[in-house]
Coordinates of C-alpha atoms in Angstrom, one line a residue:
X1 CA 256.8 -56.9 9.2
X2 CA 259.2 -55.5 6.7
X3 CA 258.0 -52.4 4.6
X4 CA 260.3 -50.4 1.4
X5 CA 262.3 -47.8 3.6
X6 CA 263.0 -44.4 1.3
X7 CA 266.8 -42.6 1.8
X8 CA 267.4 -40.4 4.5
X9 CA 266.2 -36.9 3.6
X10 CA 269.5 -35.2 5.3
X11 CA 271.8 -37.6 3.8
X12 CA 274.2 -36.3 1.2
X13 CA 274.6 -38.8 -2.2
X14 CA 278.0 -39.7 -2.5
X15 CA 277.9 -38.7 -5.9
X16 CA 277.4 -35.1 -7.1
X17 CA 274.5 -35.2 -9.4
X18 CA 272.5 -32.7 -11.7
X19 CA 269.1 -32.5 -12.3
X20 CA 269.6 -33.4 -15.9
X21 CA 270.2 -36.7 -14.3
X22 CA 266.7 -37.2 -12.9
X23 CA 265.2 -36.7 -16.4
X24 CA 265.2 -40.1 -17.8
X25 CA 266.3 -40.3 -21.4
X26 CA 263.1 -41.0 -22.9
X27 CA 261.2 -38.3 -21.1
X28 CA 258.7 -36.9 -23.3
X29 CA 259.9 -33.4 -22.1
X30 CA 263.2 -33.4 -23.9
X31 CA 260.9 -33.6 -26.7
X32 CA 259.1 -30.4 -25.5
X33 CA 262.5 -28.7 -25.2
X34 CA 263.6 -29.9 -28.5
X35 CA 260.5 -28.8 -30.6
X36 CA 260.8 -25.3 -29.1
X37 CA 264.3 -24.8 -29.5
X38 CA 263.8 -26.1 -33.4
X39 CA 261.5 -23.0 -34.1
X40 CA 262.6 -19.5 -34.8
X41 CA 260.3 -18.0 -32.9
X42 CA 261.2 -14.0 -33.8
X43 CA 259.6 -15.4 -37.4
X44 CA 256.5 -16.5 -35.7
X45 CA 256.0 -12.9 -33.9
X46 CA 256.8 -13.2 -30.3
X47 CA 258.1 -10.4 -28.8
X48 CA 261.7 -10.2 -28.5
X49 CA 262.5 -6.0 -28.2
X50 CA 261.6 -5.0 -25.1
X51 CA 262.9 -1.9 -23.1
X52 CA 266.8 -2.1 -21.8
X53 CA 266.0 -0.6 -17.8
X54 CA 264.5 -2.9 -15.4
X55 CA 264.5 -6.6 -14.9
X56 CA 265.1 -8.6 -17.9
X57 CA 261.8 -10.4 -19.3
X58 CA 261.5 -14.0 -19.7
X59 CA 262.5 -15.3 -22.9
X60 CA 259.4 -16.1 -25.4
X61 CA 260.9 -19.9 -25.2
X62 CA 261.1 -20.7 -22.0
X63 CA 257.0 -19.4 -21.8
X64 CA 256.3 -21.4 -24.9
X65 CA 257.7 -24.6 -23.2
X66 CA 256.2 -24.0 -19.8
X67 CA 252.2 -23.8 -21.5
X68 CA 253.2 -26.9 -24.1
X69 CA 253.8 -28.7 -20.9
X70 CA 250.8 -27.5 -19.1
X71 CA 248.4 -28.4 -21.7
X72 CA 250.1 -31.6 -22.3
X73 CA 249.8 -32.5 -18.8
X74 CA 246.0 -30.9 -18.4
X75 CA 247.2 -27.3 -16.7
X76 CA 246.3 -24.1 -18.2
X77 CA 245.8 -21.9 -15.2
X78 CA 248.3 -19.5 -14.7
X79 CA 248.9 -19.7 -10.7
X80 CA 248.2 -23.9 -11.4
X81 CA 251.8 -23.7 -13.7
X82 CA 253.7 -20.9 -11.7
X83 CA 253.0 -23.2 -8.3
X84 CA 254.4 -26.3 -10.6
X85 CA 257.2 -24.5 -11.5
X86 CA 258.5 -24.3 -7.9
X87 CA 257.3 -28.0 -7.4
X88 CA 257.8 -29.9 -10.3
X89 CA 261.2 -31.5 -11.3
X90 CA 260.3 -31.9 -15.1
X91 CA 259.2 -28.0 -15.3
X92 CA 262.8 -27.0 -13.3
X93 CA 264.8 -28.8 -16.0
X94 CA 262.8 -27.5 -18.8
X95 CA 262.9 -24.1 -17.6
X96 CA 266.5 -24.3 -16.2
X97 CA 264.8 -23.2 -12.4
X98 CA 262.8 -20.1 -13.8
X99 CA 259.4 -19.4 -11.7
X100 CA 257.6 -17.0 -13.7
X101 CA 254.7 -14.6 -11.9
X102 CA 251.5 -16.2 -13.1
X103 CA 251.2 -12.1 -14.7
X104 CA 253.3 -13.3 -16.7
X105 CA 252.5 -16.3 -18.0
X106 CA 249.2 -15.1 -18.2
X107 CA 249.9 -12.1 -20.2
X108 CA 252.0 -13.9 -22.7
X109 CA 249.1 -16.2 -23.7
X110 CA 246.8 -13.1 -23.8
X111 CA 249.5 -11.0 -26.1
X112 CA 250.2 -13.8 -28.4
X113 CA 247.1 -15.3 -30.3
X114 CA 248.8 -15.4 -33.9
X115 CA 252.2 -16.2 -32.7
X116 CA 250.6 -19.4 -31.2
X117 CA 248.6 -20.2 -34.3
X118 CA 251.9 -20.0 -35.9
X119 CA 253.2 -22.7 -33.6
X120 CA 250.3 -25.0 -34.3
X121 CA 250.8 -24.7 -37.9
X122 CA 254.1 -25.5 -37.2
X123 CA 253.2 -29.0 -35.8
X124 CA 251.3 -29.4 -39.0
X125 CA 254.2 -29.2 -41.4
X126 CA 256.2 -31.2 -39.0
X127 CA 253.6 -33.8 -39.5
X128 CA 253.1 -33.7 -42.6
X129 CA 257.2 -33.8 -42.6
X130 CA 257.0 -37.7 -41.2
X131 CA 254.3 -38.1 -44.0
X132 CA 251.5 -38.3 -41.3
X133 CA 249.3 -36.1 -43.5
X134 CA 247.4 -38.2 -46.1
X135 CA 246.0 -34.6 -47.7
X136 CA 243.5 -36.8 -49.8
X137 CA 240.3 -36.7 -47.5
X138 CA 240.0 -34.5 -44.9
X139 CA 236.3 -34.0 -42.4
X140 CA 235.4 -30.9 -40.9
X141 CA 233.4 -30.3 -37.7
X142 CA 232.7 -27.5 -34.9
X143 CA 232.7 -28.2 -31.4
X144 CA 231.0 -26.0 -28.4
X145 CA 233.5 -24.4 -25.3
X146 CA 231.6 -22.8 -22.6
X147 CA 232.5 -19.0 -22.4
X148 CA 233.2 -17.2 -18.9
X149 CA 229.6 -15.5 -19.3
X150 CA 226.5 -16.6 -17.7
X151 CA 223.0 -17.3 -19.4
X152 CA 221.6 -14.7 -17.4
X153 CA 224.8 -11.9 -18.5
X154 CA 223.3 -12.9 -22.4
X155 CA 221.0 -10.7 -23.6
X156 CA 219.1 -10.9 -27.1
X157 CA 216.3 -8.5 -28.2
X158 CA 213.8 -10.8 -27.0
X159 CA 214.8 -11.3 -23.3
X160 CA 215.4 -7.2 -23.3
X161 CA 211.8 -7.2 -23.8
X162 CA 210.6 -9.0 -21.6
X163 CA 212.7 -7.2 -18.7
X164 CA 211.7 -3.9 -19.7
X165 CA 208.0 -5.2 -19.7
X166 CA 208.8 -6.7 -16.2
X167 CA 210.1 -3.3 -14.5
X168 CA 207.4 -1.8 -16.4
X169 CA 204.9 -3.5 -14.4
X170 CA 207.2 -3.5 -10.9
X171 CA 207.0 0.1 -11.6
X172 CA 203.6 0.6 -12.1
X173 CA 202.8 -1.3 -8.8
X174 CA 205.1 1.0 -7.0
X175 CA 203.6 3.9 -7.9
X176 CA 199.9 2.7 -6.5
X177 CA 201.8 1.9 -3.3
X178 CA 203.2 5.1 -3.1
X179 CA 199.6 6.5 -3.5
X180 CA 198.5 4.4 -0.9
X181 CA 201.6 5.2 1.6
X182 CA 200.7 9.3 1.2
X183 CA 201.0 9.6 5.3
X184 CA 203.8 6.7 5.5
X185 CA 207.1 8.5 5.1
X186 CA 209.3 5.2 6.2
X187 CA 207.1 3.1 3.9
X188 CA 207.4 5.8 0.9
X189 CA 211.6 6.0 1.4
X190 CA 211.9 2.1 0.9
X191 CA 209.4 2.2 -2.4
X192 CA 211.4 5.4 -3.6
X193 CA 214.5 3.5 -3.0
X194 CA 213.2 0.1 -5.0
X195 CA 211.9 2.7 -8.0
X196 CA 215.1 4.3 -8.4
X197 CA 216.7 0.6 -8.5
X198 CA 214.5 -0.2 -11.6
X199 CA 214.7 2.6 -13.5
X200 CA 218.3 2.3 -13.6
X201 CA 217.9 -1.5 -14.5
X202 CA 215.2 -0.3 -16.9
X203 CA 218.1 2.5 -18.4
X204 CA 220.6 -0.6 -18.8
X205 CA 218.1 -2.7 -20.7
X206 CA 217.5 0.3 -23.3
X207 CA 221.0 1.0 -23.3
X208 CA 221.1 -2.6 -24.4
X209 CA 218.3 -2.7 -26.9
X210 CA 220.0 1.0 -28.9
X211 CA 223.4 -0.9 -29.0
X212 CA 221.5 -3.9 -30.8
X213 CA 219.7 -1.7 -32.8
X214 CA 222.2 0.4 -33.8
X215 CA 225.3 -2.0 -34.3
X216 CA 223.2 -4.8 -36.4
X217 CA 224.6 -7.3 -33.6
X218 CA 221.8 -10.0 -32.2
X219 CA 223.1 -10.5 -28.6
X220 CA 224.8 -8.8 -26.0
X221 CA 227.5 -10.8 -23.6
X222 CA 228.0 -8.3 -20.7
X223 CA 231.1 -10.6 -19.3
X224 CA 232.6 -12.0 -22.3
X225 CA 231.7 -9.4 -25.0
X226 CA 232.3 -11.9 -27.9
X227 CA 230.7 -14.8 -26.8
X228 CA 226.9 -15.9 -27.7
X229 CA 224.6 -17.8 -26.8
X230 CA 224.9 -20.9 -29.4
X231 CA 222.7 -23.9 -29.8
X232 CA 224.8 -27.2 -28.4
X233 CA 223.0 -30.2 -28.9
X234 CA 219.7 -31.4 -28.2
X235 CA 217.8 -27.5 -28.2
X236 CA 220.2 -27.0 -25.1
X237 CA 221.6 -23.9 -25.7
X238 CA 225.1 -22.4 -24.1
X239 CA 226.6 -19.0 -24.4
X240 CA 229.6 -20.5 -25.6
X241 CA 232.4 -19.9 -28.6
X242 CA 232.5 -22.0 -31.7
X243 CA 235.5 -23.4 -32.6
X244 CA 236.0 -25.1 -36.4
X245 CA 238.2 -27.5 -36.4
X246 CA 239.9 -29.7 -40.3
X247 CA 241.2 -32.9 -39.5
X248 CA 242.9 -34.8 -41.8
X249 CA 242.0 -38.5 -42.3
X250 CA 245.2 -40.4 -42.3
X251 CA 246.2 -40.1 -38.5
X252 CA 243.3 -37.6 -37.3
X253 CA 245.3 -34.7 -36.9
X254 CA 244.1 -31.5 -37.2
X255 CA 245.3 -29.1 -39.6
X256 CA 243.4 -26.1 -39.3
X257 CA 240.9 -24.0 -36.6
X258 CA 239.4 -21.2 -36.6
X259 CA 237.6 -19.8 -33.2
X260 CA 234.0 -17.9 -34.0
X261 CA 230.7 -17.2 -32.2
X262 CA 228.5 -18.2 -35.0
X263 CA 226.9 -21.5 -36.2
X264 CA 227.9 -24.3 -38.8
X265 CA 225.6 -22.7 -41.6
X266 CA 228.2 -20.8 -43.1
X267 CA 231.6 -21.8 -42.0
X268 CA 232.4 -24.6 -44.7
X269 CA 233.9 -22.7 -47.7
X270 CA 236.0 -20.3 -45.5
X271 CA 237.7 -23.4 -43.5
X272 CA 238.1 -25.4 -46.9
X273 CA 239.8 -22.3 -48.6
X274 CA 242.5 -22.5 -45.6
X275 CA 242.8 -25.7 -46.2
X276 CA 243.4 -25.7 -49.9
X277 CA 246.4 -23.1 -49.1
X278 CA 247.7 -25.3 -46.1
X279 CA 247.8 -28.6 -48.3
X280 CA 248.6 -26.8 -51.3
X281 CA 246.4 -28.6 -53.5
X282 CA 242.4 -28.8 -54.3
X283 CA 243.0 -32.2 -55.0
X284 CA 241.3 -33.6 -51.9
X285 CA 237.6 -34.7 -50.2
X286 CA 235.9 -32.6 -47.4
X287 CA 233.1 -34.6 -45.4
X288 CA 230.7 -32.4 -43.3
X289 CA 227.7 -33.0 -41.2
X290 CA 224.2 -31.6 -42.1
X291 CA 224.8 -28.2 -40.2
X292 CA 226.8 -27.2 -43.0
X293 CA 224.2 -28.0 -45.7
X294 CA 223.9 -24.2 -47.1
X295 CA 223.5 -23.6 -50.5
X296 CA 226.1 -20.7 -50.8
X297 CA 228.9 -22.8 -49.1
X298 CA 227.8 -25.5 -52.1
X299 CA 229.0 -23.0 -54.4
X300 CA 232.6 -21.4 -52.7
X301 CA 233.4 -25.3 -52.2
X302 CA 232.7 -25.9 -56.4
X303 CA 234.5 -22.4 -56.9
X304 CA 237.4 -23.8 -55.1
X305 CA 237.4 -26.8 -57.0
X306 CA 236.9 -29.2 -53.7
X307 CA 234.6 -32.1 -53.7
X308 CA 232.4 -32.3 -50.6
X309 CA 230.7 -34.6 -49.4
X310 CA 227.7 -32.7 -46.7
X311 CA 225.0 -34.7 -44.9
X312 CA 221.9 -33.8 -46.8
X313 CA 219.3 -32.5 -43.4
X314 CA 215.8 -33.8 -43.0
X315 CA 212.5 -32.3 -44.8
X316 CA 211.6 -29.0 -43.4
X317 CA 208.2 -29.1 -43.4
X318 CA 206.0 -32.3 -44.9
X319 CA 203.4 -32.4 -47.0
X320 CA 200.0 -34.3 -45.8
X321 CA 200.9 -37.7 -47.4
X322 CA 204.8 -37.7 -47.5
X323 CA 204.5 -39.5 -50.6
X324 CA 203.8 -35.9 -51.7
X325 CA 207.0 -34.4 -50.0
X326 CA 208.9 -32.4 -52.6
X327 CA 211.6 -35.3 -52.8
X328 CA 209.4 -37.1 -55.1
X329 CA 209.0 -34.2 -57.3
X330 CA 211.0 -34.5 -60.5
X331 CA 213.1 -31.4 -62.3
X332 CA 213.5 -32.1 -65.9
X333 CA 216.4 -29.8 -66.6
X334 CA 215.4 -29.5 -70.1
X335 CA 212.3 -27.9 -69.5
X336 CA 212.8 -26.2 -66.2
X337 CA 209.7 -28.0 -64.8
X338 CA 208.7 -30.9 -62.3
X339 CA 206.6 -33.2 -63.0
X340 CA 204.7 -34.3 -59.8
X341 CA 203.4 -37.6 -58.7
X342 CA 200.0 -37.1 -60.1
X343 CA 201.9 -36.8 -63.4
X344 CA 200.8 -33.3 -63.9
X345 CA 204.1 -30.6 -64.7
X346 CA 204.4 -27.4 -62.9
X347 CA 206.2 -24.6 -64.9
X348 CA 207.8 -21.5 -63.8
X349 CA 207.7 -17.7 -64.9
X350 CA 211.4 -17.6 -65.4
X351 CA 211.6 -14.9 -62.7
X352 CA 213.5 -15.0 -59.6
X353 CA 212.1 -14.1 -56.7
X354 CA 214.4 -13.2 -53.0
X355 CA 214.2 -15.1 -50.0
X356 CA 215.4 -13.8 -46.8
X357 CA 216.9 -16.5 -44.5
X358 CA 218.5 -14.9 -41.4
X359 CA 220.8 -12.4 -43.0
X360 CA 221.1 -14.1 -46.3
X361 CA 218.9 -13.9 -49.7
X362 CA 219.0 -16.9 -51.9
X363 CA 217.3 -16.4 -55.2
X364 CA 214.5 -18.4 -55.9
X365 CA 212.1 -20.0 -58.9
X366 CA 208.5 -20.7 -58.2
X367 CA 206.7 -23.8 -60.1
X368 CA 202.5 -24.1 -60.2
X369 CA 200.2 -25.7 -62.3
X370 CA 196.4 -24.6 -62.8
X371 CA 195.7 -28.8 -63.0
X372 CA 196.0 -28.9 -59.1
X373 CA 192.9 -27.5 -57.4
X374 CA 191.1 -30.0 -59.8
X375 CA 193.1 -32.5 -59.5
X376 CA 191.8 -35.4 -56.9
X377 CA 194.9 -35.6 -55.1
X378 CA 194.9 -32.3 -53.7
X379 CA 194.2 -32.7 -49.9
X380 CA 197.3 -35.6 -49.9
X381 CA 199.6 -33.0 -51.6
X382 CA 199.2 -29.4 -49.7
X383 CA 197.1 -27.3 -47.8
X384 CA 197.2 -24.0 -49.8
X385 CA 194.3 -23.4 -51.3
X386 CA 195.9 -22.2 -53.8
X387 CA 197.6 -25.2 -55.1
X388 CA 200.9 -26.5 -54.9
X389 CA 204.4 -24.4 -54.6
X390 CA 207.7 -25.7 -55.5
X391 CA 210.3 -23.7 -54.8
X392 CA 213.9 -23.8 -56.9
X393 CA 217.0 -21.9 -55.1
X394 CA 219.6 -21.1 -57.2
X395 CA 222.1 -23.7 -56.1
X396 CA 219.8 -26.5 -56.1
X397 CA 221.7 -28.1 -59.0
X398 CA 225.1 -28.1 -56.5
X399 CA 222.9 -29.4 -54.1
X400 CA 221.7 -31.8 -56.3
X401 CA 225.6 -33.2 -57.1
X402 CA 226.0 -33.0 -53.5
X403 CA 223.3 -36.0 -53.1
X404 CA 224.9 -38.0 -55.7
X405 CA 228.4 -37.9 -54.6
X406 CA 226.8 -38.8 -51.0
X407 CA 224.9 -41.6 -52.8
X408 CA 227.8 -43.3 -54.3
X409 CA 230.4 -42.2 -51.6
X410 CA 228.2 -43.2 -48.8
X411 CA 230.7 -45.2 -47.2
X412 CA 233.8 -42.7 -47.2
X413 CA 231.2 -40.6 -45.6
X414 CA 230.3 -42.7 -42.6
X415 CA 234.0 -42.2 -41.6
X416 CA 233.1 -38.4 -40.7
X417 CA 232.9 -39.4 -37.1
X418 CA 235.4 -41.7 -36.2
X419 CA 237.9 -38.5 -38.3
X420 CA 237.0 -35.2 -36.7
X421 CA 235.1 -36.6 -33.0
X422 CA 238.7 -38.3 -32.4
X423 CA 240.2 -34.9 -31.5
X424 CA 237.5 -33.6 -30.1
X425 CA 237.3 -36.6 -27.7
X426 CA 240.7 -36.5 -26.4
X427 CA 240.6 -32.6 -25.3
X428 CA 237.3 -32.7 -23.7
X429 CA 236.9 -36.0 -21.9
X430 CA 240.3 -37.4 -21.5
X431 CA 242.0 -33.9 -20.9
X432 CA 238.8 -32.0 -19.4
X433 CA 238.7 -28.4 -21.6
X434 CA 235.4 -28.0 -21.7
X435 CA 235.5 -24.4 -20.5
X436 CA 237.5 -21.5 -22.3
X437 CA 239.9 -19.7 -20.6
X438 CA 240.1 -16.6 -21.4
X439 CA 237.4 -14.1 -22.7
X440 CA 237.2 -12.2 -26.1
X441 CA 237.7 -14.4 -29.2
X442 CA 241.4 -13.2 -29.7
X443 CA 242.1 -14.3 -26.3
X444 CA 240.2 -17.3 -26.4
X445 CA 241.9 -18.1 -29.4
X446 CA 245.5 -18.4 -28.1
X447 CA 244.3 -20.7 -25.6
X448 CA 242.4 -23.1 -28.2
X449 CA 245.4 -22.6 -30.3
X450 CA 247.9 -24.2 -27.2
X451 CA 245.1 -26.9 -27.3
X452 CA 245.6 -28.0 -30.7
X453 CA 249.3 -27.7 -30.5
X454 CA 249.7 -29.5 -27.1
X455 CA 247.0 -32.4 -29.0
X456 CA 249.3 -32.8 -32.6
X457 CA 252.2 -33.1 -30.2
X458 CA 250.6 -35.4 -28.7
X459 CA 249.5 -37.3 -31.7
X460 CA 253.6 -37.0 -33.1
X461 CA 255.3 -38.4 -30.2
X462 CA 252.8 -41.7 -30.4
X463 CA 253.1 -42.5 -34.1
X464 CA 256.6 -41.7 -34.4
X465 CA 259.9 -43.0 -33.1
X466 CA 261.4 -41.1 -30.0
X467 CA 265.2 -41.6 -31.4
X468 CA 264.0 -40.4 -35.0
X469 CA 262.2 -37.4 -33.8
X470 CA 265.3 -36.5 -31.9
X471 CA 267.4 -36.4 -34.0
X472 CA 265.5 -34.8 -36.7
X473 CA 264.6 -32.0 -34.0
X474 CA 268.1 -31.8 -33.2
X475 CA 269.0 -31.1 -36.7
X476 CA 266.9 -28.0 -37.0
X477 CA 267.9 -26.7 -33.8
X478 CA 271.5 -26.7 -35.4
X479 CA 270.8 -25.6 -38.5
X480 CA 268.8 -21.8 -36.9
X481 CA 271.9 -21.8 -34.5
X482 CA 274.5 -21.9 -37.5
X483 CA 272.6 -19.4 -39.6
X484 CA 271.6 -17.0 -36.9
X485 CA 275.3 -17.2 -35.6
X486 CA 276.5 -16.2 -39.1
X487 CA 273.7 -13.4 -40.3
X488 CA 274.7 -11.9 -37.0
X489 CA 278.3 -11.9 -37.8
X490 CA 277.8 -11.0 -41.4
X491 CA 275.1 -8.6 -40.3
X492 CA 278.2 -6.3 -38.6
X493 CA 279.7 -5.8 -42.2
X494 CA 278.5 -1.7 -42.6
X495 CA 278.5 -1.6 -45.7
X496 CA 275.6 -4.3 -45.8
X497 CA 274.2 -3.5 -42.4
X498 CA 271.1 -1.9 -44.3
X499 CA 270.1 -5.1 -46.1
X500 CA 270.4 -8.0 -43.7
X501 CA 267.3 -8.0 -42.6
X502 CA 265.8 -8.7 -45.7
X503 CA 268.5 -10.9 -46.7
X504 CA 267.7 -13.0 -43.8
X505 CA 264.5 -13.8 -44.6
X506 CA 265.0 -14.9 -47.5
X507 CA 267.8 -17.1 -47.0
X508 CA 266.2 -18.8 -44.1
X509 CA 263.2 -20.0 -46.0
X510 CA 264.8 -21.3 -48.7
X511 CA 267.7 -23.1 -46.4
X512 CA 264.5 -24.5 -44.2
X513 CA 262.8 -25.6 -47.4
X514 CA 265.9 -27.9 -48.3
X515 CA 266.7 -29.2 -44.8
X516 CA 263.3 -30.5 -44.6
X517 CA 264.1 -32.4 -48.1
X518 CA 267.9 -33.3 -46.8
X519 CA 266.1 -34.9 -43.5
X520 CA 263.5 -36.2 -45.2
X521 CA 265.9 -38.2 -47.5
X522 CA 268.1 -38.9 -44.8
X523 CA 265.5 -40.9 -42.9

């Protein structure tokens, strides 16, 4: 039976040949190597003035290309990409035979959270370059990435509690047994030795609670200090960071995230602020689930001059008969009353009165009538015996437009999902980050940033023309060679050797801002 035979491993080709010629053409790595080389990466913050004696350090680029190639390819564990380096044909060419200690590569994903960021945002305007940025409607969304820290390494004020209460009682029991074992000596060593063990747990847990007490924070990570313990879905809860995430609508690409350890409540006008500066314009749509439904982020988003379009959440609590539920309550705006369904109108005092939520106030108006604890209706409508309550918050009329635009936008909102869940969808089940990487949220936020930036690349080379992109990267990579080449020269001039720095900067953004109009014309 015949079978494919492969070449003789000893046999030399009868052709010299270079590694460069293994990489086909169209390899999405040239890409890679292309988009890194485009970017001036001393502007973006990486390092480049390190100390003259010793071995030379790897070059910021050559790093930068190694981790857009891991996360492209679903690696970000240091030892993972310094074994593929040795290994892998694609990472030899693209980093010219360099093996970097996994130290290394670690430490320059640990050291280089903004400069990263700046990278991302850099995919963004190259995006939006090849006019795959609409800018008109945008959805925001949070998703959930598992911390390194253990449920049982969380502590909240609560659980700290109950632990001290536990020893308490372990300790208590210990001291009867020790009354019992008065003759036992062996027995009396081994309790002694389990009473010191608590009372040193016991020290840790008050340690714990004065830290909480004292700092204002609400939980304790003993592993990862800046993670918390967040609910996911479904009441399951994870100790886990939070990462915001603006997509734009036109091709799903992300423009904007922000890593936190807090919930959705009160993330929405921060995250559309960045986005009015990245877009550089108000003039656009924001669709958000019903976690971001806050009354305060109603008001930033109307500040800022953005239209939002928020799920509007279920009713808190309901009255007996829903017909009653405070949804069929109507404010005449005239007359700052409601007029219930009994036809009967409840007034207010005019005073505003403070209600605490977690760690925000909203002010509030309260609306009663007398006519309700003679009114026949009563049982159906509430059970204080008081009568009725409405209560008024200060943004109700922003939350109010809120339910219109939702009303008559309904559709545009329905996209929401199929917008912001496409990214999220890709890096979790088709690429597998579930987990985060590295702990502390500046840490953790150089490795969601090399997420992002490995996903709009991602998103780039599918929509747009390998030859195009090419050449357009090309182009760039030129351009910084030519001007750096010539400020270096020019910079050597003495008399001028005091403002070339400055006179760099300035000529490189402007330059930049017209080649991105020359290429854009050009294509």
């Amino acid at each position: 039976m015949k079978f494919i035979n492969g070449t003789n491993r000893n046999q030399l080709p009868l052709f010299a040949s270079s590694i460069d010629d293994a990489i086909a053409q169209d390899n999405e790595i040239r890409l890679i190597d292309l988009f890194v080389d485009s970017l001036k990466l001393s502007d973006f913050g990486f390092a480049f003035d390190f100390v003259e004696n010793g071995r030379p350090a790897y070059h910021p680029s050559d790093l930068l290309k190694l981790f857009i190639y891991g996360y492209l390819n679903r690696m970000r564990s240091s030892r993972t990409l310094e074994k593929e380096c040795s290994r892998n044909i694609e990472l030899m060419w693209l980093l010219k035979a360099l093996v970097p200690d996994h130290n290394t590569i670690a430490n320059f994903r640990k050291d280089n959270p903004k400069a990263i960021a700046r990278v991302f945002r850099a995919t963004v305007k190259m995006a939006s370059h090849f006019e795959l940025i609409g800018g008109s409607l945008v959805a925001g969304d949070s998703t959930k990435l598992r911390a390194q820290n253990s449920k049982k390494n969380n502590f909240n004020p609560s659980k700290i509690e109950r632990h001290i209460a536990y020893i308490d009682a372990r300790l208590e029991e210990y001291n009867l047994a020790l009354a019992k074992a008065d003759g036992d000596e062996t027995e009396k060593k081994k309790i002694e030795t389990k009473v010191r063990k608590h009372t040193i747990q016991k020290q840790k847990y008050i340690q714990y609670k004065n830290t909480i007490e004292t700092t204002g924070i609400t939980q304790i990570s003993t592993s990862d200090p800046d993670s918390r313990q967040i609910m996911t879905r479904n009441n399951i809860s994870e100790v886990a960071y939070t990462v915001q995430t603006t997509v734009d609508a036109l091709h799903n690409i992300p423009i904007d995230f922000k890593v936190t350890n807090e919930n959705d409540s009160k993330a929405m006008g921060g995250m559309l602020r960045r986005s009015k500066v990245i877009l550089g314009h108000n003039n656009f749509t924001a669709i958000y689930d019903k976690g971001y439904h806050t009354g305060s982020e109603f008001e930033y988003a109307n500040k800022l001059g953005v239209a939002v379009l928020v799920a509007i959440p279920g009713v808190a609590a309901h009255a007996p008969d829903t017909a009653f539920d405070v949804e069929h309550f109507k404010y005449n705006k005239d007359t700052d009353s409601y007029t219930c369904p009994a036809n009967e109108i409840l007034t207010t005092n005019g005073n505003w009165y403070s209600k605490k939520n977690g760690k925000s106030i909203t002010q509030m108006k309260h609306y009663k009538t007398s006519a309700c604890l003679n009114c026949e209706l009563f049982k159906k409508c509430t059970k204080n015996v008081k009568g009725r309550l409405i209560e008024r918050s200060q943004y109700a009329d922003l939350i109010y437009e809120n339910k219109v635009r939702i009303e008559n936008n309904y559709e545009i909102y329905r996209r929401r999902q199929a917008i912001v869940e496409h990214p999220y969808g890709v890096i979790k089940r088709q690429w597998d980050f579930y987990f985060m990487t590295k702990k502390t949220i500046k840490h953790a936020s150089a490795d969601v940033g090399l997420i992002f930036t490995a996903y709009n690349l991602r998103r780039i080379f599918n929509l747009i023309d390998p030859n195009e992109l090419k050449q357009y990267l090309k182009v760039l990579t030129v351009f910084f060679n030519s001007i750096k080449a010539y400020l270096k020269a020019f910079c050597h001039l003495k008399l001028l050797t005091n403002h070339c720095q400055p006179l760099f900067k300035e000529t490189f953004f402007c330059t930049t801002n017209q080649l991105y109009l020359q290429t854009h014309n050009a294509v």
